[in-house]
Coordinates of C-alpha atoms in Angstrom, one line a residue:
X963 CA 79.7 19.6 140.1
X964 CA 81.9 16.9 138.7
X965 CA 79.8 13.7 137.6
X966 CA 80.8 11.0 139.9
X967 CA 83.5 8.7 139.0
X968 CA 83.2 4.8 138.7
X969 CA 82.7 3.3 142.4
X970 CA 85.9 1.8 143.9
X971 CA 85.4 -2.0 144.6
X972 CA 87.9 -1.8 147.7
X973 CA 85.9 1.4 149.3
X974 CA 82.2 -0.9 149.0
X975 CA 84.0 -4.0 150.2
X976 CA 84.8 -1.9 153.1
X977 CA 81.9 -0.2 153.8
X978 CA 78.8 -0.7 156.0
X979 CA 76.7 -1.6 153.8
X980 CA 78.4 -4.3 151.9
X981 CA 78.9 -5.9 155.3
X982 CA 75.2 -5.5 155.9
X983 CA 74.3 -7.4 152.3
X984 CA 77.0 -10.0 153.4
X985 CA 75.3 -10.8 156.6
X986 CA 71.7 -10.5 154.7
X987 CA 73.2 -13.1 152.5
X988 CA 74.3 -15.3 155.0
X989 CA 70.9 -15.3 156.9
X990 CA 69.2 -15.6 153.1
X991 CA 70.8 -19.0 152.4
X992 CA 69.1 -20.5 155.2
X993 CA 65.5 -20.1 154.0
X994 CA 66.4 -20.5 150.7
X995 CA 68.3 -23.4 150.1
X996 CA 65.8 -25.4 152.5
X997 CA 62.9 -24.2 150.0
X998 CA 65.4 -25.5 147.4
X999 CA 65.5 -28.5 149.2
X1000 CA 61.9 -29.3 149.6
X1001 CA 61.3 -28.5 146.0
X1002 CA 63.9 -31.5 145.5
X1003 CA 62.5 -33.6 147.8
X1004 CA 58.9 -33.4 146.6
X1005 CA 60.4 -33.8 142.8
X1006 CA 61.7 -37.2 143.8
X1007 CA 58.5 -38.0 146.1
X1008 CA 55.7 -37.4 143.1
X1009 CA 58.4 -39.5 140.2
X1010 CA 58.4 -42.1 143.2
X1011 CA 54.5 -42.0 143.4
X1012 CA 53.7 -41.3 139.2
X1013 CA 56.4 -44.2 138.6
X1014 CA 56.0 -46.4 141.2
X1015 CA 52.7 -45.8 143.7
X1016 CA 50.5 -44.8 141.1
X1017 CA 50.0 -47.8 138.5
X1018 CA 49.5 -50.3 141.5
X1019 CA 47.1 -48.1 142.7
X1020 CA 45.4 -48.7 139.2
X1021 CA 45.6 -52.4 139.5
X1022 CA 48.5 -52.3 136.7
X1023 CA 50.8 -54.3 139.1
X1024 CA 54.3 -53.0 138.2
X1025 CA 54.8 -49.9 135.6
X1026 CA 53.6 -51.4 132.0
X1027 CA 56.0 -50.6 129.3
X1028 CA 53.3 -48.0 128.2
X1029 CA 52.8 -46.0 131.5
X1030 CA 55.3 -43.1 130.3
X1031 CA 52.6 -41.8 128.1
X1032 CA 50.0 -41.2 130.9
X1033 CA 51.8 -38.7 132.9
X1034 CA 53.5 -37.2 130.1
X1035 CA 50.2 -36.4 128.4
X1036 CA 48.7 -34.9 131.4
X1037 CA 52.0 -32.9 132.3
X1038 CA 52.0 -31.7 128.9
X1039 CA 48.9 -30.2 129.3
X1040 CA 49.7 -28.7 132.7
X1041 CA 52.5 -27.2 131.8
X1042 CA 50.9 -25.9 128.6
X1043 CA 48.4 -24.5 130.6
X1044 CA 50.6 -22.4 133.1
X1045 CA 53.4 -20.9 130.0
X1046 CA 49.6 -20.0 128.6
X1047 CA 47.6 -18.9 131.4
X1048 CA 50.3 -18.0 134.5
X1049 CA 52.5 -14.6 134.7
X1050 CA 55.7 -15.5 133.2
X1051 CA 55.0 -18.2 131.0
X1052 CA 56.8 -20.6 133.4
X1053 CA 59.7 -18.9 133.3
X1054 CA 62.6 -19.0 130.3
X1055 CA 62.3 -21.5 127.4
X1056 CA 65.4 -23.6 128.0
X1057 CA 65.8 -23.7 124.1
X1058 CA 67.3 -20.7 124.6
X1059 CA 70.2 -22.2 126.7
X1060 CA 71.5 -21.7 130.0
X1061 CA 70.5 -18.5 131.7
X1062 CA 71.4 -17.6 135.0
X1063 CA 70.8 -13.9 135.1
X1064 CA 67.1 -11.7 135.6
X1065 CA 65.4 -13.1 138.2
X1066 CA 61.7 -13.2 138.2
X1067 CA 59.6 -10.9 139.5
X1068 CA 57.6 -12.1 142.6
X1069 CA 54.6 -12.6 140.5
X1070 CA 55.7 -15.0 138.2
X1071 CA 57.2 -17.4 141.0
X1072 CA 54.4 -19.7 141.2
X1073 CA 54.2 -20.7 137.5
X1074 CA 58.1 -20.9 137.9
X1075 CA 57.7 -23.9 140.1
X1076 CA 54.6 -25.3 138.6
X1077 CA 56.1 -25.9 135.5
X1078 CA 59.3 -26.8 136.6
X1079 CA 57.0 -29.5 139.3
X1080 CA 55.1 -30.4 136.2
X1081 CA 57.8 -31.0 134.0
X1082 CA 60.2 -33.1 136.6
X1083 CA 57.9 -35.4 138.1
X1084 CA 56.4 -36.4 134.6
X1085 CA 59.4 -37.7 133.4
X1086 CA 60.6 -34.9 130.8
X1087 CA 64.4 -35.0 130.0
X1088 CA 65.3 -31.5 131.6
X1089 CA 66.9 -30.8 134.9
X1090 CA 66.1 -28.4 137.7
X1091 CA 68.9 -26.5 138.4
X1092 CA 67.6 -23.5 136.3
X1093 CA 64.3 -23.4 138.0
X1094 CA 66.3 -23.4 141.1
X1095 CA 68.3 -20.5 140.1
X1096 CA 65.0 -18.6 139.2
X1097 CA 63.6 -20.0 142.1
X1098 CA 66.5 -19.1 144.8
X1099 CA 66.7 -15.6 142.8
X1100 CA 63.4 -14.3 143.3
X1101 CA 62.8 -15.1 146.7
X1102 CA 65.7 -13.4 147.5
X1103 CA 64.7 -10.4 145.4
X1104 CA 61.0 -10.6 147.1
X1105 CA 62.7 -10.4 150.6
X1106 CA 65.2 -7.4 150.0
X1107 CA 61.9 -5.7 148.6
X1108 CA 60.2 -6.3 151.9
X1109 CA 62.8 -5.5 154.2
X1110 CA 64.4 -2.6 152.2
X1111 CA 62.0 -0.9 150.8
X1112 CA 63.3 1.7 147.9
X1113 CA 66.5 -0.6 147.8
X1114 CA 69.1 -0.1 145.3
X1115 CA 69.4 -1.8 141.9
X1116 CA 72.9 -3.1 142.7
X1117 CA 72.0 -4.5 146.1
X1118 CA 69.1 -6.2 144.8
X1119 CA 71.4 -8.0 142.4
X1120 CA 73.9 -8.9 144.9
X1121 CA 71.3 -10.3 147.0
X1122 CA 69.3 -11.5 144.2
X1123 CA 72.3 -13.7 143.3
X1124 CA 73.2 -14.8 146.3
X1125 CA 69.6 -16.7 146.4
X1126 CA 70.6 -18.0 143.1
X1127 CA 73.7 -19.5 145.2
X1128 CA 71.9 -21.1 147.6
X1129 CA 69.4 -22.8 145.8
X1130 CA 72.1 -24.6 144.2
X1131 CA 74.4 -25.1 146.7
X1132 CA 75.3 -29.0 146.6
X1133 CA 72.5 -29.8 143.3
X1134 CA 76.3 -30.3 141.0
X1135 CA 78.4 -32.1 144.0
X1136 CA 79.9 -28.9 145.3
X1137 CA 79.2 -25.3 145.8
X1138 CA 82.0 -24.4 143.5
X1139 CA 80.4 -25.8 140.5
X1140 CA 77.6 -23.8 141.5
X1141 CA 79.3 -20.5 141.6
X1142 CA 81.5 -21.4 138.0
X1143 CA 78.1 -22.0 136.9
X1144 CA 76.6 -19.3 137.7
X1145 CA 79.2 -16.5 137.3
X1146 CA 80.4 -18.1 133.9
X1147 CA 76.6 -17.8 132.6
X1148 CA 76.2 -14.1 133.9
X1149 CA 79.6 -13.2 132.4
X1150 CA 80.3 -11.3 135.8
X1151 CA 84.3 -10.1 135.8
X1152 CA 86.2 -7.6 137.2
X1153 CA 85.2 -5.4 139.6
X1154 CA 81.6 -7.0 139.9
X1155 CA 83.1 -10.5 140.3
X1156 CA 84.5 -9.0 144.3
X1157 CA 81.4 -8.0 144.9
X1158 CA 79.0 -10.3 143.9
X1159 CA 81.0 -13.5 144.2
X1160 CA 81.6 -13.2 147.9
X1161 CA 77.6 -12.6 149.5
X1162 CA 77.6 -15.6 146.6
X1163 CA 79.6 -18.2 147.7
X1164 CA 78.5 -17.1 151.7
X1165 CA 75.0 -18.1 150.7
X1166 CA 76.3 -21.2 148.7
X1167 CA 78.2 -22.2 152.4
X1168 CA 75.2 -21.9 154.5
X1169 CA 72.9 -23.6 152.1
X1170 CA 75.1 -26.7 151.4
X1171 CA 75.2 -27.2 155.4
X1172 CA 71.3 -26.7 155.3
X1173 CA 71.3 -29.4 152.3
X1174 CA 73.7 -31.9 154.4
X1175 CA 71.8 -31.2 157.7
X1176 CA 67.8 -31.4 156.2
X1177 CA 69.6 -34.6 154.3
X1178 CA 70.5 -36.2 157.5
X1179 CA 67.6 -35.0 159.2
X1180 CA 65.1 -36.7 156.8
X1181 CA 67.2 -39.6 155.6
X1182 CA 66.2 -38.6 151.8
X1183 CA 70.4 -37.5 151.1
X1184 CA 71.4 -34.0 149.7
X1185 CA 70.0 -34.7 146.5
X1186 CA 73.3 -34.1 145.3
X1187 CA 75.1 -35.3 141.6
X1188 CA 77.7 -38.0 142.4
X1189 CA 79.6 -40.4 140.4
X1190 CA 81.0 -43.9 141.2
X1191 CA 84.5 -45.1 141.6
X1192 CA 85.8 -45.7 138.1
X1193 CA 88.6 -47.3 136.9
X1194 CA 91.9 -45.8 138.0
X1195 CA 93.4 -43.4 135.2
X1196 CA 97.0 -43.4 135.0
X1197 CA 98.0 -40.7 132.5
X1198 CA 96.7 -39.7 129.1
X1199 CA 98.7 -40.3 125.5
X1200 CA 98.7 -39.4 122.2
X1201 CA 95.9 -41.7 120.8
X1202 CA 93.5 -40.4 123.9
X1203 CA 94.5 -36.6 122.6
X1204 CA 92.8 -38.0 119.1
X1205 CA 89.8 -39.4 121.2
X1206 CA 89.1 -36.3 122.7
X1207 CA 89.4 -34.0 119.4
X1208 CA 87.0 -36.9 118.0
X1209 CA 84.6 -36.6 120.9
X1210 CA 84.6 -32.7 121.2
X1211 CA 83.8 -32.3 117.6
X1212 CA 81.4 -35.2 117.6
X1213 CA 79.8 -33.6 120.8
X1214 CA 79.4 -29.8 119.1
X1215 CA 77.3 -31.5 115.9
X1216 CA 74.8 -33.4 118.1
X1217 CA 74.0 -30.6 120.9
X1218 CA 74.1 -28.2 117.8
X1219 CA 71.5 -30.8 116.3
X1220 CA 69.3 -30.5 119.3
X1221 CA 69.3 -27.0 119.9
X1222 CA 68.4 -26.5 116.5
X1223 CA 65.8 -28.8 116.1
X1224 CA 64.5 -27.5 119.5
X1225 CA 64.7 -23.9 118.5
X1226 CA 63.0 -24.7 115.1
X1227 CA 60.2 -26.5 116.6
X1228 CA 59.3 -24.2 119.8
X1229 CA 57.3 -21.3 117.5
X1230 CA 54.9 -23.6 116.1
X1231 CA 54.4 -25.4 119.4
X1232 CA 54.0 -21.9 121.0
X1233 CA 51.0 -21.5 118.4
X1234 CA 49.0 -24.1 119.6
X1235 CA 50.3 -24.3 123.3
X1236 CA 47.9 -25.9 124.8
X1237 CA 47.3 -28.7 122.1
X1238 CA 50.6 -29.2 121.4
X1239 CA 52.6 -29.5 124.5
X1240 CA 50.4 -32.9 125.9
X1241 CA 51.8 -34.4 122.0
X1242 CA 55.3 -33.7 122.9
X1243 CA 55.3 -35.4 126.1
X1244 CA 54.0 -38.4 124.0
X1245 CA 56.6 -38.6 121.7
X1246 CA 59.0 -38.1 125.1
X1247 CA 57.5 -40.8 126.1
X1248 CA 57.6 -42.9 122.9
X1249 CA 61.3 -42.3 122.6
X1250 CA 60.9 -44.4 125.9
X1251 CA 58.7 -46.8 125.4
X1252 CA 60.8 -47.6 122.0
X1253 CA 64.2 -47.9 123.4
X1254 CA 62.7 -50.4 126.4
X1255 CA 61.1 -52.0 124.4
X1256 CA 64.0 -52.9 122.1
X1257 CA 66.4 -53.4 124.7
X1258 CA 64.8 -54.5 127.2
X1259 CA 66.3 -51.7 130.2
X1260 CA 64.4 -49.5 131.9
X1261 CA 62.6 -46.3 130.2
X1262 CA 63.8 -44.0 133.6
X1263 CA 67.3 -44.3 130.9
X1264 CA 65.6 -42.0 128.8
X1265 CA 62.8 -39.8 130.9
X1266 CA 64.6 -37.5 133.4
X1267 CA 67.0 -35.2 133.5
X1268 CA 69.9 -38.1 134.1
X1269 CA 70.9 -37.0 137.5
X1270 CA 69.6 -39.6 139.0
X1271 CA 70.6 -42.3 136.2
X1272 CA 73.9 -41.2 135.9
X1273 CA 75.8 -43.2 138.3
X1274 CA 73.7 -46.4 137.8
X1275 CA 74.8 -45.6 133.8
X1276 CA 78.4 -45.6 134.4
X1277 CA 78.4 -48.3 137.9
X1278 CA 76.6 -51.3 135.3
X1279 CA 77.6 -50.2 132.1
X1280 CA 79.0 -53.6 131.7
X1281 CA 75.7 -54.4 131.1
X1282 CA 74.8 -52.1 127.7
X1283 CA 75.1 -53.3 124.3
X1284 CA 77.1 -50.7 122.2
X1285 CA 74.0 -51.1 120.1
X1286 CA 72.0 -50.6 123.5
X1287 CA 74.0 -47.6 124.4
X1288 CA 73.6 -46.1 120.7
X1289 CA 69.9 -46.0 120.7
X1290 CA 69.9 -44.8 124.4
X1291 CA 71.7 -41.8 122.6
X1292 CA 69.5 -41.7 119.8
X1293 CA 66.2 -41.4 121.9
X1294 CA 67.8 -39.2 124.6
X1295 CA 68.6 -36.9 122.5
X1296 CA 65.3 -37.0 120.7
X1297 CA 63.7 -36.6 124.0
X1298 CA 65.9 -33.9 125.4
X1299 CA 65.4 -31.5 121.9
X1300 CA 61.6 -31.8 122.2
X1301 CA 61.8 -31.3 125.8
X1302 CA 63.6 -27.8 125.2
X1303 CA 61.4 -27.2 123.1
X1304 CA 58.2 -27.2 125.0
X1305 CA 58.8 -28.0 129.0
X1306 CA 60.7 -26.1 131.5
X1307 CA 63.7 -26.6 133.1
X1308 CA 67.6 -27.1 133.1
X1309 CA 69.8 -28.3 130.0
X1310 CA 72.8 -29.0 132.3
X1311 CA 72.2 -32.5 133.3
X1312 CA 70.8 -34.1 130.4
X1313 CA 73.9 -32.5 128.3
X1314 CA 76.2 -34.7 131.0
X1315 CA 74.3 -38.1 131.0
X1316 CA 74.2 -37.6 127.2
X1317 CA 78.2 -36.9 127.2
X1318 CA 78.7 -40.0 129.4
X1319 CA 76.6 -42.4 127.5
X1320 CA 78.4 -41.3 124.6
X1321 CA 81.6 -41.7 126.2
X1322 CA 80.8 -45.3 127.9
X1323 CA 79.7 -46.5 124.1
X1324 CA 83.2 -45.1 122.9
X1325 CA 85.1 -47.0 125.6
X1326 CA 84.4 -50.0 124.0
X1327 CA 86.8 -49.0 121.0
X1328 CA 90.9 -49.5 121.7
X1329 CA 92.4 -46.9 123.0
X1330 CA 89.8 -44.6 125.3
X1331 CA 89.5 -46.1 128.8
X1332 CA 86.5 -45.9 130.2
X1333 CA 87.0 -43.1 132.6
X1334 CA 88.2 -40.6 130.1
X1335 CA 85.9 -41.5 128.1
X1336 CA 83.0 -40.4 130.3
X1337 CA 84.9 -37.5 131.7
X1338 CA 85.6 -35.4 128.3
X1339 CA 81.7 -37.1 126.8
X1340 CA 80.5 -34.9 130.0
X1341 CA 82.9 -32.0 129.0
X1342 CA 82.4 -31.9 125.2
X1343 CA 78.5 -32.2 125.5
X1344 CA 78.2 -29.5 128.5
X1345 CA 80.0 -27.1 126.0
X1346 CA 78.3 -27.9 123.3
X1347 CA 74.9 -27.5 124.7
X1348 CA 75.7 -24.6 127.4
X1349 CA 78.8 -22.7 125.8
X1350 CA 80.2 -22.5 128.9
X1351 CA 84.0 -24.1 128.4
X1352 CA 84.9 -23.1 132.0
X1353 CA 82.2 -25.1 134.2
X1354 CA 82.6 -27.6 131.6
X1355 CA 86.0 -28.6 132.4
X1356 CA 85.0 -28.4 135.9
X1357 CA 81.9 -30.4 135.7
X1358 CA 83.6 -33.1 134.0
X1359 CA 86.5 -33.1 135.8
X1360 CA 85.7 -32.9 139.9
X1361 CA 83.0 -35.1 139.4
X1362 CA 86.0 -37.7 139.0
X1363 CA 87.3 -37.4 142.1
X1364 CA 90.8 -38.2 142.7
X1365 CA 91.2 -39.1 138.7
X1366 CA 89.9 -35.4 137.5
X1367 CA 93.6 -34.0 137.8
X1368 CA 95.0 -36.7 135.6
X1369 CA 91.6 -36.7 132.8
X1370 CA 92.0 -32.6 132.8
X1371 CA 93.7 -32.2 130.0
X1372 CA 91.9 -34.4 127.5
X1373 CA 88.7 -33.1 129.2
X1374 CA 89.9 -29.7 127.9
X1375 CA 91.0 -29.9 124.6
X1376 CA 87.6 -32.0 124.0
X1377 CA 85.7 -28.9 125.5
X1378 CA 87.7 -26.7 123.6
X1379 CA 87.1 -28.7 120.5
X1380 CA 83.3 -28.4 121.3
X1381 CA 83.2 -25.0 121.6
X1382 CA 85.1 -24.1 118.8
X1383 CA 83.2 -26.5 116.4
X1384 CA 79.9 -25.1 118.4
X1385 CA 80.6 -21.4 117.4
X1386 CA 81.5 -22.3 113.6
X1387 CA 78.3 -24.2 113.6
X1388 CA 76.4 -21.4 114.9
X1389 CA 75.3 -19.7 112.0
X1390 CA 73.4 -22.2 111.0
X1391 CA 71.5 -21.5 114.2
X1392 CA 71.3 -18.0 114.2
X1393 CA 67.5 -17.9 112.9
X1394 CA 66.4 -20.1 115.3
X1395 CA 68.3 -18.8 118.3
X1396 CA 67.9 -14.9 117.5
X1397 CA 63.7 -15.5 116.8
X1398 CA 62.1 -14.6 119.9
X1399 CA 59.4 -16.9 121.7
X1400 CA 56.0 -16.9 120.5
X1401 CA 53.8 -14.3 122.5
X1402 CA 50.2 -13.4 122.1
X1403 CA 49.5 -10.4 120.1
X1404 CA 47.8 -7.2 122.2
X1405 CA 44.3 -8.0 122.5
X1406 CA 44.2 -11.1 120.9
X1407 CA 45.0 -14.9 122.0
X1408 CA 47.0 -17.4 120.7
X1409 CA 44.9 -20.2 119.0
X1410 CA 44.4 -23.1 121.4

């Protein structure tokens, strides 16, 4: 008997069974993306209350300028205590980088979300579309198990990434950035693209109507990344082509300086875990408290992930110092490398408000108006922190709207620029990045 020959994609796309995982898709994107959605909505609910409820509560009137530190320092040392003491450690380090692929077993769901709950609401500068990912991944892994029992490996990653779809459906402003995202990441091509992309993107469909219809039905919105009207862009010219080579290589030495210094500090706060993770929330927080202090704006500039302080960045950025804008860089960027170092969740939305901050500051030199300035900042920084040049260009680029078409090209030579300058700067990293997480010996725990 003849070993069998490589499956044809155009038989499976035709056969019963790859209908049957289409319509399992489709009916997976419901419950999905609405547990997505609630794991949104109670994210913004407990900042609202931490931020806003809770200090009143305490008789503190309005936030102090010192009130970061509290629920940093007692997130740290919840999320300390579920990478230490929960099945999979909370899920991947995000010092690693973007990942989009392996999702969780059902075991290790609940520290998933508790760590990524933990990490958003107290004000670390992460994001949570990779928890969603994880999240939307294993669900759909833990259904397929029940309903299929003895299921194939390649239909549980089908399905498996279809959840990933859904939980992410309308979190980047379109279901399309989701799927570059996600299929850029995974490095899924040829064959495999046909027949995971399309259960993908069905799931994505359903769960951005779920998104718009729960955001309707509760009044709370889609949760959704949006941008506001910027200046119109005419067309780009030769001293904007210099901006963006500037920016992109500009871009690849500060994301390579914070996933180094992230990946450099994780082991020894893996050591100590549970000591050492409430200390890095207080320095997140004194990166804060230090640029409110000597500006005079809000801290939220520098907690969070930025989705939700994008838009107000951009919309009243007449309203920033350059010198303002620099140590809002500065501190972010502070915040965000010890944040991958010892939190969980998403590099993608820190890496854009990062990008546009930069971008804003630039547009106050001749020469870069202000909407290519934020649109290759958010494509040179998304490179240079996720090495994905693809979804970069797209992030930074249908986020703009009406203007994307006309930024496009400076958006990509800045992206290529930071990926380029990235990769020749990666050696420098390769220590770091190749040195595997801390993990308790056999038999023995890690000092606490």
């Amino acid at each position: 008997m003849h070993a069998a020959g490589p499956a044809d994609p155009g038989a499976l796309l035709r056969s019963r069974g790859y209908l049957q995982l289409l319509v399992l898709a489709a009916v997976l994107g419901i419950p999905i993306s609405a547990v997505a959605y609630g794991f949104l909505a109670l994210v913004s609910a407990g900042q609202r209350w931490v931020y806003a409820t809770l200090p009143g509560a305490l008789g503190l009137g309005p936030a102090p300028l010192w009130w970061p530190v509290v629920p940093l320092l007692v997130g740290g040392a919840l999320v300390g205590s579920v990478i230490r003491y929960l099945p999979g450690r909370g899920g991947h380090s995000p010092a690693d980088g973007f990942r989009s692929g392996g999702a969780p077993e059902p075991g290790e769901l609940p520290g998933v979300a508790a760590a990524a709950f933990v990490t958003l609401v107290a004000g670390a500068v992460l994001g949570p579309e990779a928890p969603l990912i994880a999240l939307g991944g294993g669900l759909a892994v833990l259904v397929i198990r029940l309903v299929r029992r003895g299921a194939a490996a390649a239909s549980t990653h089908v399905v498996a990434a279809a959840g990933s779809f859904a939980s992410i459906s309308t979190l980047l402003g379109s279901p399309l950035l989701g799927a570059f995202l996600l299929m850029e990441a995974a490095g899924i091509g040829g064959a495999a693209l046909q027949l995971v992309l399309l259960p993908g993107l069905l799931a994505a469909g359903v769960g951005s109507l779920i998104f718009i219809g729960l955001g309707s039905l509760t009044g709370l919105g889609t949760f959704s990344l949006a941008l506001p009207d910027l200046p119109p862009f005419a067309r780009p010219d030769v001293v904007m082509f210099g901006w963006a080579i500037a920016i992109g290589a500009a871009a690849a030495v500060a994301g390579t300086a914070i996933s180094r210094l992230a990946r450099l500090a994780r082991p020894h706060i893996e050591r100590r875990i549970l000591l050492l993770t409430p200390v890095v929330g207080v320095f997140v927080a004194g990166c804060a408290v230090l640029y409110a202090g000597v500006t005079g704006k809000n801290w939220s500039d520098v907690l969070f992930s930025g989705q939700d302080q994008l838009a107000p960045l951009i919309a009243g950025q007449g309203g920033y110092t350059v010198g303002a804008l620099l140590l809002l860089l500065v501190c972010k960027g502070l915040a965000y490398s010890a944040s991958l170092a010892a939190f969980r969740g998403g590099p993608v939305f820190p890496a854009m408000f990062l990008g546009a901050a930069g971008g804003v500051a630039l547009s106050h030199l001749p020469g870069l108006p202000l909407a290519a300035g934020v649109a290759v900042g958010i494509g040179a920084m998304c490179a240079a922190m996720l090495r994905l040049p693809l979804t970069s260009v797209l992030l930074a680029t249908l986020l703009l709207g009406a203007d994307g078409l006309a930024v496009m090209p400076l958006v990509i030579v800045g992206v290529v620029v930071a990926h380029v300058v990235t990769a020749r700067l990666a050696p420098l990293d390769r220590s770091a990045a190749t040195q595997p997480a801390a993990e308790p010996a056999p038999g023995r725990a890690p000092r606490r």
